[in-house]
PDB file of C-alpha atoms in Angstrom:
ATOM      1  CA  MET A   1       5.703  -5.891 -10.466  1.00  0.00           C
ATOM      2  CA  LEU A   2       2.884  -6.832  -7.000  1.00  0.00           C
ATOM      3  CA  GLN A   3      -0.318  -8.220  -9.032  1.00  0.00           C
ATOM      4  CA  PRO A   4      -3.478  -6.363  -7.919  1.00  0.00           C
ATOM      5  CA  GLU A   5      -6.454  -7.361  -6.369  1.00  0.00           C
ATOM      6  CA  LYS A   6      -9.555  -6.969  -9.051  1.00  0.00           C
ATOM      7  CA  ILE A   7     -12.987  -5.334  -8.394  1.00  0.00           C
ATOM      8  CA  THR A   8     -14.795  -6.173 -12.026  1.00  0.00           C
ATOM      9  CA  ILE A   9     -18.199  -5.175 -12.922  1.00  0.00           C
ATOM     10  CA  ILE A  10     -19.277  -7.793 -15.622  1.00  0.00           C
ATOM     11  CA  GLU A  11     -22.769  -6.894 -17.138  1.00  0.00           C
ATOM     12  CA  GLY A  12     -24.469  -3.790 -16.519  1.00  0.00           C
ATOM     13  CA  PRO A  13     -24.140  -0.039 -17.067  1.00  0.00           C
ATOM     14  CA  THR A  14     -20.485   1.840 -16.703  1.00  0.00           C
ATOM     15  CA  PRO A  15     -20.091   3.409 -13.771  1.00  0.00           C
ATOM     16  CA  ASP A  16     -21.149   7.308 -12.722  1.00  0.00           C
ATOM     17  CA  PHE A  17     -18.206   8.464 -11.456  1.00  0.00           C
ATOM     18  CA  ARG A  18     -18.163  11.684  -9.258  1.00  0.00           C
ATOM     19  CA  PRO A  19     -15.996  14.707  -8.247  1.00  0.00           C
ATOM     20  CA  ASN A  20     -15.027  13.242  -4.694  1.00  0.00           C
ATOM     21  CA  ASN A  21     -15.224  17.051  -2.522  1.00  0.00           C
ATOM     22  CA  GLN A  22     -12.948  15.629   0.559  1.00  0.00           C
ATOM     23  CA  VAL A  23      -9.635  16.405   0.622  1.00  0.00           C
ATOM     24  CA  MET A  24      -8.904  13.894   3.757  1.00  0.00           C
ATOM     25  CA  PHE A  25      -8.759  11.047   0.210  1.00  0.00           C
ATOM     26  CA  GLN A  26      -6.335  13.041  -2.107  1.00  0.00           C
ATOM     27  CA  SER A  27      -3.735  13.386   1.149  1.00  0.00           C
ATOM     28  CA  ILE A  28      -3.501   9.233   1.226  1.00  0.00           C
ATOM     29  CA  LEU A  29      -2.184   8.818  -2.516  1.00  0.00           C
ATOM     30  CA  GLU A  30       1.290   8.104  -2.261  1.00  0.00           C
ATOM     31  CA  THR A  31       2.283   8.984  -5.575  1.00  0.00           C
ATOM     32  CA  CYS A  32       4.880  11.240  -7.011  1.00  0.00           C
ATOM     33  CA  GLU A  33       1.613  11.777 -10.549  1.00  0.00           C
ATOM     34  CA  ASP A  34      -0.619  14.070 -10.481  1.00  0.00           C
ATOM     35  CA  GLY A  35      -4.003  12.206  -9.961  1.00  0.00           C
ATOM     36  CA  ALA A  36      -8.033  12.941  -9.206  1.00  0.00           C
ATOM     37  CA  VAL A  37      -9.838  11.411  -6.955  1.00  0.00           C
ATOM     38  CA  SER A  38     -13.680  10.826  -7.694  1.00  0.00           C
ATOM     39  CA  ILE A  39     -16.223   8.718  -5.839  1.00  0.00           C
ATOM     40  CA  CYS A  40     -18.675   5.706  -7.267  1.00  0.00           C
ATOM     41  CA  GLU A  41     -21.438   3.956  -5.327  1.00  0.00           C
ATOM     42  CA  MET A  42     -22.639   0.636  -6.892  1.00  0.00           C
ATOM     43  CA  ARG A  43     -24.804  -2.170  -5.383  1.00  0.00           C
ATOM     44  CA  THR A  44     -23.416  -5.508  -5.304  1.00  0.00           C
ATOM     45  CA  ALA A  45     -24.302  -9.194  -3.757  1.00  0.00           C
ATOM     46  CA  ASN A  46     -20.534  -9.451  -2.067  1.00  0.00           C
ATOM     47  CA  GLY A  47     -19.752  -6.268  -0.296  1.00  0.00           C
ATOM     48  CA  ASP A  48     -18.063  -8.691   2.567  1.00  0.00           C
ATOM     49  CA  SER A  49     -16.194 -10.274   0.212  1.00  0.00           C
ATOM     50  CA  ILE A  50     -14.365  -7.667  -1.978  1.00  0.00           C
ATOM     51  CA  ARG A  51     -14.014  -5.637   1.575  1.00  0.00           C
ATOM     52  CA  ASP A  52     -12.022  -8.748   2.684  1.00  0.00           C
ATOM     53  CA  ARG A  53     -10.154  -9.159  -0.604  1.00  0.00           C
ATOM     54  CA  CYS A  54      -9.100  -5.425  -0.296  1.00  0.00           C
ATOM     55  CA  GLN A  55      -8.442  -5.246   3.179  1.00  0.00           C
ATOM     56  CA  ARG A  56      -5.779  -8.355   2.700  1.00  0.00           C
ATOM     57  CA  ALA A  57      -4.715  -6.636  -0.352  1.00  0.00           C
ATOM     58  CA  TRP A  58      -3.777  -3.220   1.171  1.00  0.00           C
ATOM     59  CA  SER A  59      -2.497  -5.319   3.757  1.00  0.00           C
ATOM     60  CA  GLU A  60       0.300  -6.838   1.605  1.00  0.00           C
ATOM     61  CA  GLY A  61       0.853  -3.552  -0.234  1.00  0.00           C
ATOM     62  CA  ARG A  62      -0.112  -4.728  -2.939  1.00  0.00           C
ATOM     63  CA  PRO A  63      -2.841  -2.177  -5.111  1.00  0.00           C
ATOM     64  CA  VAL A  64      -6.943  -2.457  -5.541  1.00  0.00           C
ATOM     65  CA  GLN A  65      -7.795  -1.554  -9.385  1.00  0.00           C
ATOM     66  CA  LEU A  66     -12.073  -1.134 -10.011  1.00  0.00           C
ATOM     67  CA  ASP A  67     -12.027  -2.965 -13.957  1.00  0.00           C
ATOM     68  CA  PHE A  68     -15.326  -1.687 -14.987  1.00  0.00           C
ATOM     69  CA  PRO A  69     -17.410  -1.336 -18.998  1.00  0.00           C
ATOM     70  CA  ASP A  70     -16.718   1.792 -20.427  1.00  0.00           C
ATOM     71  CA  GLN A  71     -19.823   3.376 -22.176  1.00  0.00           C
ATOM     72  CA  MET A  72     -18.858   1.862 -25.465  1.00  0.00           C
ATOM     73  CA  ARG A  73     -18.194  -1.494 -23.250  1.00  0.00           C
ATOM     74  CA  MET A  74     -14.601  -1.031 -23.582  1.00  0.00           C
ATOM     75  CA  ARG A  75     -12.374  -2.609 -20.749  1.00  0.00           C
ATOM     76  CA  GLN A  76     -11.295   0.158 -18.159  1.00  0.00           C
ATOM     77  CA  THR A  77      -9.241   0.262 -15.320  1.00  0.00           C
ATOM     78  CA  VAL A  78      -8.646   2.714 -12.220  1.00  0.00           C
ATOM     79  CA  ASP A  79      -6.886   2.548  -9.263  1.00  0.00           C
ATOM     80  CA  VAL A  80      -8.765   1.761  -5.577  1.00  0.00           C
ATOM     81  CA  VAL A  81      -7.828   4.450  -2.955  1.00  0.00           C
ATOM     82  CA  ALA A  82     -10.812   3.608  -1.136  1.00  0.00           C
ATOM     83  CA  MET A  83     -13.652   1.742  -0.300  1.00  0.00           C
ATOM     84  CA  ARG A  84     -16.791   1.414   2.176  1.00  0.00           C
ATOM     85  CA  LEU A  85     -19.749  -0.888   1.826  1.00  0.00           C
ATOM     86  CA  LYS A  86     -23.814   1.507   3.038  1.00  0.00           C
ATOM     87  CA  GLU A  87     -26.271  -0.544   3.985  1.00  0.00           C
ATOM     88  CA  LEU A  88     -29.718   0.499   2.031  1.00  0.00           C
ATOM     89  CA  ASP A  89     -32.834  -1.446   2.283  1.00  0.00           C
ATOM     90  CA  GLU A  90     -32.768  -1.909  -1.536  1.00  0.00           C
ATOM     91  CA  GLY A  91     -29.440  -3.768  -0.376  1.00  0.00           C
ATOM     92  CA  THR A  92     -26.023  -3.143   0.305  1.00  0.00           C
ATOM     93  CA  VAL A  93     -24.001  -0.173  -1.756  1.00  0.00           C
ATOM     94  CA  LEU A  94     -19.991  -0.492  -2.093  1.00  0.00           C
ATOM     95  CA  MET A  95     -18.846   2.854  -2.476  1.00  0.00           C
ATOM     96  CA  LEU A  96     -15.342   3.166  -4.176  1.00  0.00           C
ATOM     97  CA  TRP A  97     -13.188   6.332  -4.070  1.00  0.00           C
ATOM     98  CA  VAL A  98     -10.920   5.580  -7.663  1.00  0.00           C
ATOM     99  CA  ARG A  99      -7.724   7.665  -8.506  1.00  0.00           C
ATOM    100  CA  TRP A 100      -7.761   9.303 -11.823  1.00  0.00           C
ATOM    101  CA  PRO A 101      -4.204   9.690 -13.709  1.00  0.00           C
ATOM    102  CA  LEU A 102      -4.022  12.800 -14.897  1.00  0.00           C
ATOM    103  CA  THR A 103      -2.555  13.740 -19.006  1.00  0.00           C
ATOM    104  CA  GLU A 104      -0.979  16.902 -19.721  1.00  0.00           C
ATOM    105  CA  ALA A 105      -4.072  18.367 -21.317  1.00  0.00           C
ATOM    106  CA  ASP A 106      -5.698  18.046 -17.671  1.00  0.00           C
ATOM    107  CA  LEU A 107      -2.891  19.452 -16.458  1.00  0.00           C
ATOM    108  CA  LEU A 108      -3.150  22.291 -18.947  1.00  0.00           C
ATOM    109  CA  ALA A 109      -6.574  22.794 -18.738  1.00  0.00           C
ATOM    110  CA  GLU A 110      -6.306  23.080 -15.125  1.00  0.00           C
ATOM    111  CA  GLU A 111      -3.604  25.932 -15.104  1.00  0.00           C
ATOM    112  CA  ASP A 112      -5.686  27.642 -18.158  1.00  0.00           C
ATOM    113  CA  ASP A 113      -8.259  27.710 -14.855  1.00  0.00           C
ATOM    114  CA  TYR A 114      -6.768  29.871 -12.722  1.00  0.00           C
ATOM    115  CA  ASP A 115      -5.591  32.239 -15.331  1.00  0.00           C
ATOM    116  CA  ASP A 116      -9.727  33.322 -15.387  1.00  0.00           C
ATOM    117  CA  TYR A 117      -9.394  34.179 -11.399  1.00  0.00           C
ATOM    118  CA  ASP A 118      -8.767  38.223 -10.980  1.00  0.00           C
ATOM    119  CA  ASP A 119      -4.933  39.095  -9.371  1.00  0.00           C
ATOM    120  CA  TYR A 120      -5.201  38.810  -5.298  1.00  0.00           C
ATOM    121  CA  ASP A 121      -2.495  41.714  -5.417  1.00  0.00           C
ATOM    122  CA  ASP A 122      -6.515  43.810  -5.949  1.00  0.00           C
ATOM    123  CA  TYR A 123      -7.398  42.834  -2.936  1.00  0.00           C
ATOM    124  CA  ASP A 124      -4.935  43.297  -0.280  1.00  0.00           C
ATOM    125  CA  ASP A 125      -5.552  46.270   2.279  1.00  0.00           C
ATOM    126  CA  GLY A 126      -2.784  45.111   4.161  1.00  0.00           C
ATOM    127  CA  SER A 127      -5.208  43.645   6.477  1.00  0.00           C
ATOM    128  CA  ASN A 128      -4.662  40.048   8.021  1.00  0.00           C
ATOM    129  CA  PHE A 129      -7.158  36.915   8.278  1.00  0.00           C
ATOM    130  CA  SER A 130      -7.179  33.894   9.808  1.00  0.00           C
ATOM    131  CA  PHE A 131      -8.766  31.210   9.168  1.00  0.00           C
TER     132      PHE A 131
END
């Protein structure tokens, strides 16, 4: 297996991972494993170096992983799907889209969510809709 490139958070709080609303990033995952993409933003002093390392790893076909401490200060890793640097007055912000693997429990919870919706046949009045 190829050695992943690591983006390591040494100190500071656990990143705040938010759900990703852009379908584009979900579509670039090339895997048969179920997963969800979320985004986190953090300040960095060496954004250009991180971007260059990620681009080099991806061009070599190697994965990029974010290595960070969780709430209990245990080390965790997630795969980085995409990254972007954003310049602000306060400094450089590293935006990372990461892939969270879904467990069987997550998938069962998703199925339960679908059961909460009414049956779509109740709304079929023969009309044709276009989107």
